[in-house]
Coordinates of C-alpha atoms and ligand atoms in Angstrom, one line a residue:
M1 CA 10.2 54.2 86.0
D2 CA 11.3 52.6 89.2
D3 CA 9.3 50.5 91.7
E4 CA 11.0 52.1 94.7
E5 CA 9.3 55.3 95.5
I6 CA 12.3 57.0 97.0
A7 CA 14.5 56.4 93.9
R8 CA 11.6 57.6 91.7
T9 CA 11.0 60.9 93.4
N10 CA 14.7 61.6 93.7
L11 CA 15.2 61.2 90.0
E12 CA 12.2 63.2 89.2
H13 CA 13.5 66.0 91.4
I14 CA 17.0 66.0 89.9
L15 CA 15.8 66.0 86.3
K16 CA 13.1 68.6 86.9
K17 CA 15.8 70.8 88.3
E18 CA 17.7 70.4 85.0
G19 CA 14.7 71.8 83.2
Y20 CA 13.1 68.6 81.7
Q21 CA 9.5 67.7 81.9
V22 CA 9.2 64.5 83.8
Q23 CA 6.6 61.9 84.5
T24 CA 7.1 58.8 86.7
A25 CA 5.6 55.4 86.9
A26 CA 5.8 52.7 89.5
N27 CA 5.5 49.7 87.2
G28 CA 5.6 48.6 83.6
L29 CA 1.9 48.8 82.9
E30 CA 1.6 52.2 84.3
A31 CA 4.6 53.3 82.3
L32 CA 3.2 51.9 79.0
E33 CA -0.1 53.6 79.6
K34 CA 1.7 56.9 80.0
I35 CA 4.0 56.3 77.0
R36 CA 0.9 55.6 74.9
R37 CA -0.7 58.8 75.9
G38 CA 2.2 61.3 75.9
H39 CA 5.2 62.0 73.8
F40 CA 8.5 61.0 75.4
D41 CA 12.0 61.6 74.1
L42 CA 13.7 59.6 76.8
I43 CA 12.6 56.7 78.9
L44 CA 14.6 55.8 82.0
T45 CA 13.8 52.5 83.6
D46 CA 15.0 50.2 86.2
L47 CA 16.0 46.8 84.9
K48 CA 14.7 44.6 87.8
M49 CA 11.1 45.1 88.7
D50 CA 8.0 43.1 89.6
R51 CA 5.4 42.2 87.0
M52 CA 7.2 43.6 83.9
D53 CA 11.0 43.9 83.9
G54 CA 13.0 46.6 82.0
I55 CA 13.6 44.4 79.0
Q56 CA 9.9 43.7 78.5
L57 CA 9.1 47.4 78.9
L58 CA 11.9 48.2 76.4
E59 CA 10.4 45.9 73.8
A60 CA 6.9 47.2 74.2
A61 CA 7.9 50.8 74.3
K62 CA 10.0 50.4 71.1
Q63 CA 6.8 49.4 69.3
I64 CA 4.6 52.1 70.8
A65 CA 7.0 55.0 70.8
P66 CA 9.8 54.4 68.3
Q67 CA 11.1 57.9 68.6
A68 CA 11.9 57.5 72.3
A69 CA 15.5 56.7 73.5
I70 CA 15.5 54.2 76.3
M71 CA 18.1 54.0 79.1
L72 CA 18.3 51.4 81.8
F73 CA 19.6 51.4 85.4
T74 CA 21.1 48.2 86.6
G75 CA 22.9 46.7 89.6
Y76 CA 26.2 44.9 89.0
A77 CA 24.6 41.6 89.2
T78 CA 22.6 42.2 86.0
V79 CA 25.3 43.3 83.6
D80 CA 24.4 40.5 81.3
S81 CA 20.8 41.7 80.9
A82 CA 22.1 45.2 80.4
V83 CA 24.1 43.9 77.4
E84 CA 20.9 42.2 76.2
A85 CA 19.1 45.5 76.6
L86 CA 21.6 47.3 74.5
L87 CA 21.3 44.6 71.8
K88 CA 17.6 45.1 71.9
G89 CA 17.9 48.8 71.2
A90 CA 18.5 50.6 74.5
V91 CA 20.7 53.6 74.0
H92 CA 22.6 53.4 77.3
Y93 CA 22.7 51.9 80.7
L94 CA 23.9 53.3 84.1
S95 CA 25.0 51.0 86.9
K96 CA 23.6 51.5 90.4
P97 CA 24.2 53.3 92.6
I98 CA 23.7 56.1 90.2
K99 CA 26.3 58.8 90.1
L100 CA 24.4 62.1 89.7
D101 CA 26.9 63.8 87.5
E102 CA 27.0 60.9 85.1
L103 CA 23.2 60.8 85.0
R104 CA 23.0 64.5 84.3
G105 CA 25.7 64.3 81.6
T106 CA 24.1 61.4 79.8
V107 CA 20.6 62.8 79.8
R108 CA 22.0 66.1 78.5
R109 CA 23.9 64.3 75.8
L110 CA 20.9 62.2 74.7
S111 CA 18.5 65.1 74.6
E112 CA 21.0 67.1 72.5
Q113 CA 21.3 64.2 70.1
K114 CA 17.5 64.0 69.9
R115 CA 17.3 67.7 69.2
L116 CA 19.7 67.2 66.3
T117 CA 18.1 64.2 64.8
R118 CA 14.5 65.2 65.4
N119 CA 14.0 66.6 61.9
L120 CA 16.0 63.9 60.1
R121 CA 13.7 61.8 58.0
G122 CA 14.5 59.2 55.5
P123 CA 13.1 59.8 52.0
V124 CA 10.0 57.8 50.9
L125 CA 11.4 55.1 48.6
C126 CA 9.7 54.1 45.4
F127 CA 10.8 50.8 43.9
S128 CA 10.1 50.9 40.2
G129 CA 10.5 48.0 37.8
P130 CA 8.7 45.2 35.9
P131 CA 6.7 42.6 37.9
G132 CA 8.7 39.8 39.5
T133 CA 12.0 41.7 40.0
G134 CA 11.9 41.4 43.7
K135 CA 10.4 44.7 44.8
T136 CA 8.1 43.2 47.4
S137 CA 10.7 40.8 48.6
I138 CA 13.2 43.6 49.3
G139 CA 10.5 45.6 51.2
Q140 CA 9.9 42.5 53.4
S141 CA 13.6 42.1 54.0
I142 CA 13.9 45.8 55.0
A143 CA 11.2 45.3 57.5
E144 CA 12.9 42.2 58.8
A145 CA 16.3 43.9 59.1
L146 CA 14.7 46.8 61.0
E147 CA 12.8 44.4 63.1
R148 CA 9.5 46.1 62.3
K149 CA 6.2 44.7 61.1
F150 CA 5.5 44.6 57.4
V151 CA 2.2 45.4 55.7
R152 CA 1.3 45.7 52.1
L153 CA -1.6 47.6 50.6
S154 CA -2.3 47.3 47.0
L155 CA -3.5 50.6 45.6
A156 CA -4.5 49.0 42.3
G157 CA -8.0 48.1 43.5
L158 CA -8.8 51.4 45.2
R159 CA -11.7 53.2 43.8
D160 CA -12.5 55.8 46.4
E161 CA -10.7 58.3 48.5
A162 CA -12.6 57.1 51.5
E163 CA -10.8 53.8 51.3
L164 CA -7.6 55.5 52.2
R165 CA -8.9 58.3 54.3
G166 CA -12.0 56.7 56.0
H167 CA -15.7 57.7 55.9
R168 CA -17.2 60.4 58.0
R169 CA -19.2 58.8 60.8
T170 CA -22.5 60.2 59.6
Y171 CA -22.6 57.3 57.1
V172 CA -24.2 54.0 58.0
G173 CA -21.4 51.4 57.8
A174 CA -18.7 54.0 58.0
M175 CA -15.2 52.6 58.5
P176 CA -11.7 54.0 59.1
G177 CA -9.5 54.1 56.0
R178 CA -7.1 51.3 55.0
I179 CA -4.1 53.0 56.4
I180 CA -5.4 53.4 59.9
N181 CA -7.1 50.0 59.7
E182 CA -3.8 48.3 59.0
I183 CA -2.0 50.2 61.7
R184 CA -4.7 49.2 64.2
R185 CA -4.6 45.6 63.0
L186 CA -0.8 45.5 63.5
G187 CA -1.0 47.3 66.8
V188 CA 2.2 49.3 66.1
K189 CA 2.6 52.7 64.6
N190 CA 6.0 52.2 63.0
P191 CA 5.6 49.4 60.5
V192 CA 7.2 49.2 57.1
F193 CA 4.2 50.1 54.9
M194 CA 4.3 49.0 51.3
L195 CA 2.0 50.9 49.0
D196 CA 1.9 48.6 46.0
E197 CA 1.3 49.7 42.5
I198 CA 1.1 53.4 43.2
D199 CA 1.1 54.0 39.4
K200 CA -2.2 52.1 39.1
V201 CA -4.4 54.4 41.1
G202 CA -6.2 57.0 39.1
Q203 CA -8.8 55.9 36.6
G204 CA -12.2 55.7 38.1
F205 CA -11.0 57.0 41.4
K206 CA -13.5 59.1 43.3
G207 CA -11.8 62.1 44.8
D208 CA -8.1 63.0 44.2
P209 CA -5.8 60.1 44.9
A210 CA -2.7 62.1 44.4
S211 CA -3.6 64.6 47.2
V212 CA -4.4 61.8 49.7
L213 CA -1.1 60.1 48.8
L214 CA 0.7 63.4 49.1
E215 CA -0.6 63.9 52.6
I216 CA 0.3 60.4 53.6
L217 CA 3.8 60.4 52.1
D218 CA 4.9 64.0 52.8
P219 CA 6.8 64.0 56.1
E220 CA 5.8 67.6 56.6
Q221 CA 2.1 66.7 56.6
N222 CA 1.9 63.1 57.8
S223 CA 2.6 63.8 61.4
H224 CA -1.0 64.8 61.7
F225 CA -2.8 62.7 59.1
L226 CA -6.5 63.1 59.4
D227 CA -8.6 60.0 58.9
H228 CA -12.3 61.1 58.6
Y229 CA -13.5 58.3 60.8
L230 CA -11.0 58.8 63.5
D231 CA -11.5 62.6 63.2
V232 CA -8.4 63.4 65.3
P233 CA -5.0 63.7 63.7
F234 CA -2.8 60.6 63.8
D235 CA 0.9 60.7 63.6
L236 CA 2.2 58.6 60.6
S237 CA 5.7 60.0 60.8
G238 CA 7.0 56.8 62.4
V239 CA 5.8 54.7 59.5
M240 CA 8.3 53.8 56.8
F241 CA 6.5 54.0 53.5
I242 CA 7.8 52.2 50.5
A243 CA 5.9 52.6 47.2
T244 CA 6.2 50.3 44.3
A245 CA 5.4 51.0 40.6
N246 CA 5.9 49.4 37.3
L247 CA 6.5 52.7 35.5
V248 CA 6.9 56.0 37.2
D249 CA 6.6 58.1 34.1
Y250 CA 2.9 58.7 34.5
L251 CA 2.8 59.5 38.2
P252 CA 1.6 63.1 39.0
A253 CA 4.7 65.4 39.2
P254 CA 4.1 66.6 42.8
L255 CA 3.9 63.0 43.9
L256 CA 7.0 61.9 42.0
D257 CA 8.8 64.8 43.5
R258 CA 8.3 63.4 47.1
L259 CA 9.6 59.9 46.1
E260 CA 13.1 58.7 45.9
V261 CA 12.8 56.4 42.9
I262 CA 15.0 53.3 42.9
P263 CA 15.0 51.4 39.6
F264 CA 14.6 47.6 39.8
P265 CA 15.7 46.6 36.3
G266 CA 14.9 43.3 34.6
Y267 CA 17.3 40.4 35.1
S268 CA 19.6 39.1 32.4
E269 CA 19.6 35.5 31.4
S270 CA 22.6 34.6 33.4
E271 CA 21.2 36.3 36.5
K272 CA 18.0 34.4 36.1
Q273 CA 19.9 31.2 35.8
Q274 CA 21.8 31.9 39.1
I275 CA 18.6 32.9 40.9
A276 CA 16.8 29.8 39.7
K277 CA 19.6 27.5 40.7
N278 CA 20.2 29.0 44.1
Y279 CA 16.8 30.1 45.2
L280 CA 13.8 29.2 43.1
I281 CA 14.5 25.5 42.5
P282 CA 15.4 24.7 46.1
R283 CA 12.4 26.6 47.4
Q284 CA 9.9 24.9 45.0
L285 CA 11.4 21.5 45.7
E286 CA 10.9 22.2 49.4
H287 CA 7.3 23.4 48.9
H288 CA 6.4 20.3 47.0
G289 CA 7.9 17.9 49.5
L290 CA 10.7 16.8 47.2
A291 CA 13.7 18.3 49.0
H292 CA 14.8 14.9 50.4
L293 CA 15.1 13.3 46.9
G294 CA 18.1 15.2 45.9
I295 CA 16.6 16.3 42.5
E296 CA 18.9 18.5 40.4
F297 CA 18.4 20.5 37.3
T298 CA 21.2 20.7 34.6
E299 CA 22.4 24.2 33.6
R300 CA 21.2 23.6 30.1
A301 CA 17.7 22.6 31.4
I302 CA 17.4 25.8 33.4
L303 CA 18.5 27.9 30.4
D304 CA 15.9 26.1 28.2
I305 CA 13.1 26.8 30.7
I306 CA 14.1 30.5 30.7
R307 CA 14.3 30.7 26.9
G308 CA 11.6 28.3 25.8
Y309 CA 8.9 28.8 28.4
T310 CA 9.2 32.3 29.7
R311 CA 9.4 35.7 28.1
E312 CA 9.6 38.3 30.9
A313 CA 11.8 40.8 32.7
G314 CA 11.2 39.3 36.1
L315 CA 10.9 35.9 37.6
R316 CA 7.3 35.2 38.1
N317 CA 6.7 32.8 35.2
L318 CA 10.0 31.2 35.7
E319 CA 9.1 30.3 39.2
R320 CA 5.7 29.1 38.0
E321 CA 7.2 26.8 35.4
I322 CA 9.6 25.4 38.0
A323 CA 6.6 24.8 40.3
T324 CA 4.8 23.0 37.5
I325 CA 7.8 20.7 37.0
C326 CA 7.8 20.0 40.7
R327 CA 4.1 19.1 40.7
R328 CA 4.6 16.7 37.8
L329 CA 7.6 15.2 39.6
A330 CA 5.6 14.8 42.8
R331 CA 2.9 12.9 40.8
I332 CA 5.4 10.6 39.2
C333 CA 6.9 9.9 42.6
L334 CA 3.6 9.1 44.1
K335 CA 2.9 6.5 41.4
D336 CA 6.3 4.9 41.6
Q337 CA 9.2 6.3 43.6
D338 CA 11.8 4.6 41.5
A339 CA 10.5 6.2 38.3
C340 CA 11.2 9.7 39.5
P341 CA 14.1 11.3 37.6
T342 CA 16.7 12.8 39.9
L343 CA 18.5 14.8 37.2
I344 CA 16.2 17.1 35.2
H345 CA 17.9 17.6 31.8
E346 CA 16.7 19.5 28.8
D347 CA 15.2 16.4 27.0
L348 CA 12.7 15.9 29.8
L349 CA 11.2 19.4 29.5
D350 CA 8.9 18.5 26.6
Q351 CA 7.4 15.8 28.8
L352 CA 7.2 17.9 31.9
L353 CA 6.1 21.2 30.5
G354 CA 4.8 20.5 27.0
P355 CA 6.1 21.9 23.8
R356 CA 8.2 25.1 24.0
R357 CA 6.2 28.2 23.8
F358 CA 8.7 30.8 22.7
T359 CA 11.4 30.7 20.1
H360 CA 13.9 33.2 19.0
E361 CA 11.2 34.7 16.8
V362 CA 13.1 37.4 14.9
A363 CA 16.1 35.2 14.0
E364 CA 13.7 32.7 12.3
A365 CA 11.3 35.2 10.8
Q366 CA 11.4 36.1 7.1
N367 CA 12.7 39.5 6.1
R368 CA 10.0 41.6 4.3
V369 CA 9.6 44.9 2.6
G370 CA 8.1 47.5 4.9
V371 CA 8.4 45.5 8.2
T372 CA 11.0 46.5 10.8
T373 CA 11.7 45.4 14.4
G374 CA 11.4 48.0 17.1
L375 CA 12.2 47.9 20.8
V376 CA 9.8 49.3 23.3
W377 CA 9.7 49.7 27.0
T378 CA 6.4 48.8 28.8
E379 CA 5.5 48.2 32.3
F380 CA 6.3 44.5 31.9
G381 CA 9.9 45.4 30.9
G382 CA 11.3 45.6 27.4
E383 CA 9.5 44.1 24.4
I384 CA 10.0 43.8 20.7
V385 CA 7.3 45.0 18.3
F386 CA 7.1 44.9 14.5
V387 CA 6.2 48.0 12.6
E388 CA 4.4 47.3 9.3
A389 CA 4.0 49.8 6.5
A390 CA 2.0 49.4 3.3
A391 CA 1.2 51.7 0.4
M392 CA -1.9 51.7 -1.9
Q393 CA -3.6 53.9 -4.4
G394 CA -5.4 56.7 -2.6
K395 CA -5.5 60.3 -1.7
K396 CA -2.6 61.2 0.5
Q397 CA -3.9 59.7 3.7
L398 CA -1.8 58.4 6.5
I399 CA -3.6 55.6 8.3
L400 CA -2.4 54.5 11.7
T401 CA -3.6 51.4 13.6
G402 CA -2.7 49.2 16.5
S403 CA -4.0 51.2 19.4
L404 CA -1.3 53.8 19.1
G405 CA -1.1 56.7 21.6
N406 CA -1.0 60.3 20.5
V407 CA 2.7 60.7 20.8
L408 CA 3.3 57.6 18.7
Q409 CA 0.9 58.8 16.1
E410 CA 2.7 62.1 15.9
S411 CA 6.0 60.2 15.6
A412 CA 4.6 58.4 12.5
Q413 CA 3.5 61.7 10.9
T414 CA 6.9 63.2 11.6
A415 CA 8.7 60.2 10.1
L416 CA 6.6 60.5 6.9
S417 CA 7.1 64.2 6.6
Y418 CA 10.8 63.8 7.1
I419 CA 11.0 61.3 4.3
R420 CA 8.9 63.4 2.0
S421 CA 11.0 66.4 2.7
Q422 CA 14.2 64.5 2.1
A423 CA 13.0 62.4 -0.8
K424 CA 16.0 63.4 -2.9
K425 CA 18.5 62.3 -0.3
F426 CA 17.0 58.8 -0.4
N427 CA 16.6 58.7 -4.2
L428 CA 12.8 58.7 -4.0
D429 CA 10.3 60.2 -6.3
P430 CA 9.4 63.6 -4.6
D431 CA 5.8 62.9 -5.5
F432 CA 5.6 59.4 -4.1
F433 CA 2.8 60.3 -1.8
A434 CA 0.7 62.2 -4.4
D435 CA -1.7 59.4 -5.3
K436 CA -1.1 57.1 -2.5
D437 CA -2.4 56.2 1.0
I438 CA 0.1 54.9 3.5
H439 CA -0.9 52.6 6.3
I440 CA 1.3 52.0 9.3
H441 CA 0.3 49.2 11.7
I442 CA 1.9 48.0 14.9
P443 CA 0.4 44.5 15.7
A444 CA -0.3 43.2 19.1
G445 CA -3.2 45.7 19.1
S446 CA -4.5 44.8 22.6
I447 CA -1.4 46.3 24.1
P448 CA -1.7 50.1 24.2
K449 CA 1.5 51.7 22.9
D450 CA 2.8 55.1 23.3
G451 CA 6.0 57.2 23.5
P452 CA 8.3 58.8 21.0
S453 CA 11.0 56.1 20.8
A454 CA 9.5 54.3 17.8
G455 CA 10.1 57.2 15.4
L456 CA 13.2 55.7 13.9
T457 CA 11.7 52.3 13.5
I458 CA 8.7 53.8 11.6
A459 CA 11.0 55.8 9.4
L460 CA 13.0 52.7 8.5
A461 CA 9.8 50.7 7.8
L462 CA 8.7 53.5 5.4
L463 CA 12.1 53.7 3.7
S464 CA 12.1 49.9 3.3
L465 CA 8.6 50.2 1.7
L466 CA 9.5 53.1 -0.6
T467 CA 12.9 51.8 -1.7
G468 CA 11.6 48.2 -2.1
R469 CA 14.5 46.9 0.0
P470 CA 13.5 44.2 2.5
A471 CA 14.4 45.1 6.1
R472 CA 16.3 42.7 8.3
L473 CA 14.1 41.6 11.1
D474 CA 17.0 40.6 13.3
V475 CA 18.1 44.2 13.4
A476 CA 16.1 46.1 16.1
L477 CA 15.8 49.9 16.4
S478 CA 14.9 52.4 19.0
G479 CA 15.2 56.2 18.7
E480 CA 13.2 59.3 18.6
L481 CA 13.2 61.1 15.2
T482 CA 12.8 64.8 14.8
L483 CA 11.4 66.6 11.7
S484 CA 14.9 67.7 10.8
G485 CA 16.2 64.2 10.9
R486 CA 18.1 64.2 14.2
I487 CA 17.9 61.2 16.4
L488 CA 17.2 61.9 20.0
P489 CA 18.0 59.6 23.0
V490 CA 15.5 57.1 24.4
S491 CA 15.0 55.6 27.9
G492 CA 15.0 52.0 29.1
I493 CA 18.1 51.0 27.2
R494 CA 18.9 48.1 29.5
E495 CA 15.4 46.7 29.3
K496 CA 15.4 47.1 25.6
L497 CA 18.7 45.3 25.1
L498 CA 17.5 42.4 27.4
A499 CA 14.3 42.2 25.3
A500 CA 16.4 42.1 22.1
Q501 CA 18.5 39.2 23.5
R502 CA 15.4 37.3 24.5
A503 CA 14.0 37.6 21.0
G504 CA 17.2 36.6 19.2
V505 CA 18.0 40.0 17.7
R506 CA 21.6 40.3 16.4
R507 CA 22.1 44.0 15.9
V508 CA 20.6 46.9 17.8
I509 CA 20.5 50.4 16.5
L510 CA 20.4 53.1 19.2
P511 CA 20.8 56.9 19.3
Q512 CA 24.4 58.1 19.6
R513 CA 23.3 60.2 22.6
N514 CA 22.7 57.0 24.6
A515 CA 26.3 56.1 24.2
V516 CA 27.2 56.7 27.9
E517 CA 24.4 54.5 29.1
V518 CA 25.3 51.7 26.7
E519 CA 28.9 52.0 27.7
G520 CA 27.9 51.6 31.4
L521 CA 25.9 48.4 31.0
E522 CA 27.3 45.1 32.2
K523 CA 28.7 42.7 29.7
E524 CA 25.9 40.1 30.0
V525 CA 23.3 42.6 28.9
K526 CA 25.1 43.3 25.6
E527 CA 26.2 39.7 25.0
G528 CA 25.5 38.4 21.5
L529 CA 24.4 41.9 20.3
E530 CA 26.1 44.3 18.0
V531 CA 25.1 47.7 19.2
V532 CA 25.3 50.5 16.5
L533 CA 25.0 54.1 17.6
V534 CA 23.6 56.6 15.1
S535 CA 22.9 60.3 15.0
E536 CA 21.1 60.7 11.7
I537 CA 19.4 58.6 9.0
D538 CA 22.0 58.2 6.3
Q539 CA 23.0 55.7 3.7
A540 CA 25.2 53.8 6.2
L541 CA 22.3 53.3 8.5
L542 CA 20.1 52.1 5.6
D543 CA 22.7 49.5 4.7
Q544 CA 22.8 48.3 8.3
V545 CA 19.0 47.6 8.3
L546 CA 17.9 47.1 4.7
L547 CA 19.0 44.3 2.4
P548 CA 19.6 45.0 -1.3
A549 CA 16.4 45.1 -3.3
Ligands
LIG601 P1 7.7 42.2 42.5 O1 7.2 42.7 43.8 O2 8.8 43.1 41.9 O3 6.7 41.9 41.5 P2 8.4 39.9 44.0 O4 9.2 40.4 45.2 O5 7.0 39.4 44.3 O6 8.5 40.9 42.8 O7 9.3 38.7 43.4 C1 8.7 37.6 42.7 C2 9.4 36.3 43.0 O8 10.8 36.4 42.5 C3 9.6 36.1 44.5 O9 9.3 34.7 44.7 C4 11.0 36.4 44.8 O10 11.4 35.5 45.8 C5 11.7 36.1 43.5 N1 12.9 36.9 43.3 C6 12.9 38.1 42.7 N2 14.1 38.7 42.7 C7 14.9 37.8 43.3 C8 16.3 37.7 43.5 N3 17.2 38.7 43.2 N4 16.8 36.6 44.2 C9 16.0 35.6 44.6 N5 14.7 35.6 44.3 C10 14.1 36.7 43.7

């Protein structure tokens, strides 16, 4: 692009002779129009022009055609703006008068680079972790760092394939799909596009969500994404997609295959304390117009809020509680500025937040026969659960309740069969099941539970019941049990240990085969916990968990 016709035609002639396809434009608007319509690898522009200068063109072109490299020509007088152009993303600049060899060499080098990098594509990232661990915030920061626009689309509410892919225009009220709609709204085709809660699409979805997502996320296919409303292929390859999920375990395999999963684990207590002190509290004070009052929280108060008022892997509730305190403080200030406390210490929490909602529940619970503590991993992070077993007169029935999934039910059957087959080893009457029913219940029935990792916990609850030895509730277990009595490794170790800490567990029993993972965890995650690794159920393990009868 050059506003001098002679320069323009000369350049066109030279470059065409080199074998490139060339289009020219006399001003910025004309150039943008052409960039919008065609596909360009390289844009050469003069820096000084009427109407729209090279820098403005650079900025606009970067949005429309992110793939194009942009090179500027400049006279000596405008070296400063050339530097500015480089900072804004131009790849090179040539000073006028242009030396033809230099021009040919540079263009050749750039097109060679383009050829090499044309097929390079970043992977589609998938941030996976419990709510409030910063997945969305990191996505926003990536967009900011790349100077691209950010858009977030929650997949959780989607019911219909047409919402993603658009309606055919034969329908009254037909609309383009959400993807195209957002891109139109933003006006750029290279935003950072966050597909939130990709693990929540599925139930009740009309059409096949996985296939649409595959088409959107697969770099091989998404350069000609077909929206039904648009009805011409649209190139999505410039969009940076980031998916988020709470748990990736249940994603369809072909979809998971295309994603580079980055785990966002829950925060430890000390991490939460630091984040609260450095980010959440200053931000909430600011939002509530209290920043100028110099209000501070003591370390102990922050810790007490974390322990007494929240039970979560992320930071959502912590931030909410801090916001509640700020609102109360704002009200006190409005009534009487002098009465507003400037140092929030732990004794004020009762007054500001009400009575504590959570206690170290297992440490204070009473040990019972047939009740053990288990560690599970849910989409909200780690949790503790109690497994209860009871026996009664009956006819060899195993009753399972507490909305248990299939795998969990099978774990319970396996645990019972294992104990029956090994009755001698545990000094039990081999016929203990002959005239009995056994009932296993895992409370908190509204939470669906599944997975194999409760096998060990169930086995110990049964052994406690059958031997009459109370189980220590401050000992928590997690491990998959096979019919032959081997203990297989489990996932989510870090989340489970954090949950154990939150609940006041003292000893955690984990499979020997998780040793490497346990070894690799930071000190804070294991603080206050005695981690015992086991490979089979033996007397030593029983003594770790069960008290004497
Ligand atoms: P997610 O998308 O994982 O549910 P968000 O990104 O919405 O989580 O984060 C929830 C809140 O927690 C936000 O207000 C965010 O600023 C804050 N937050 C999360 N992680 C951090 C961190 N490491 N440092 C500072 N603030 C954080």
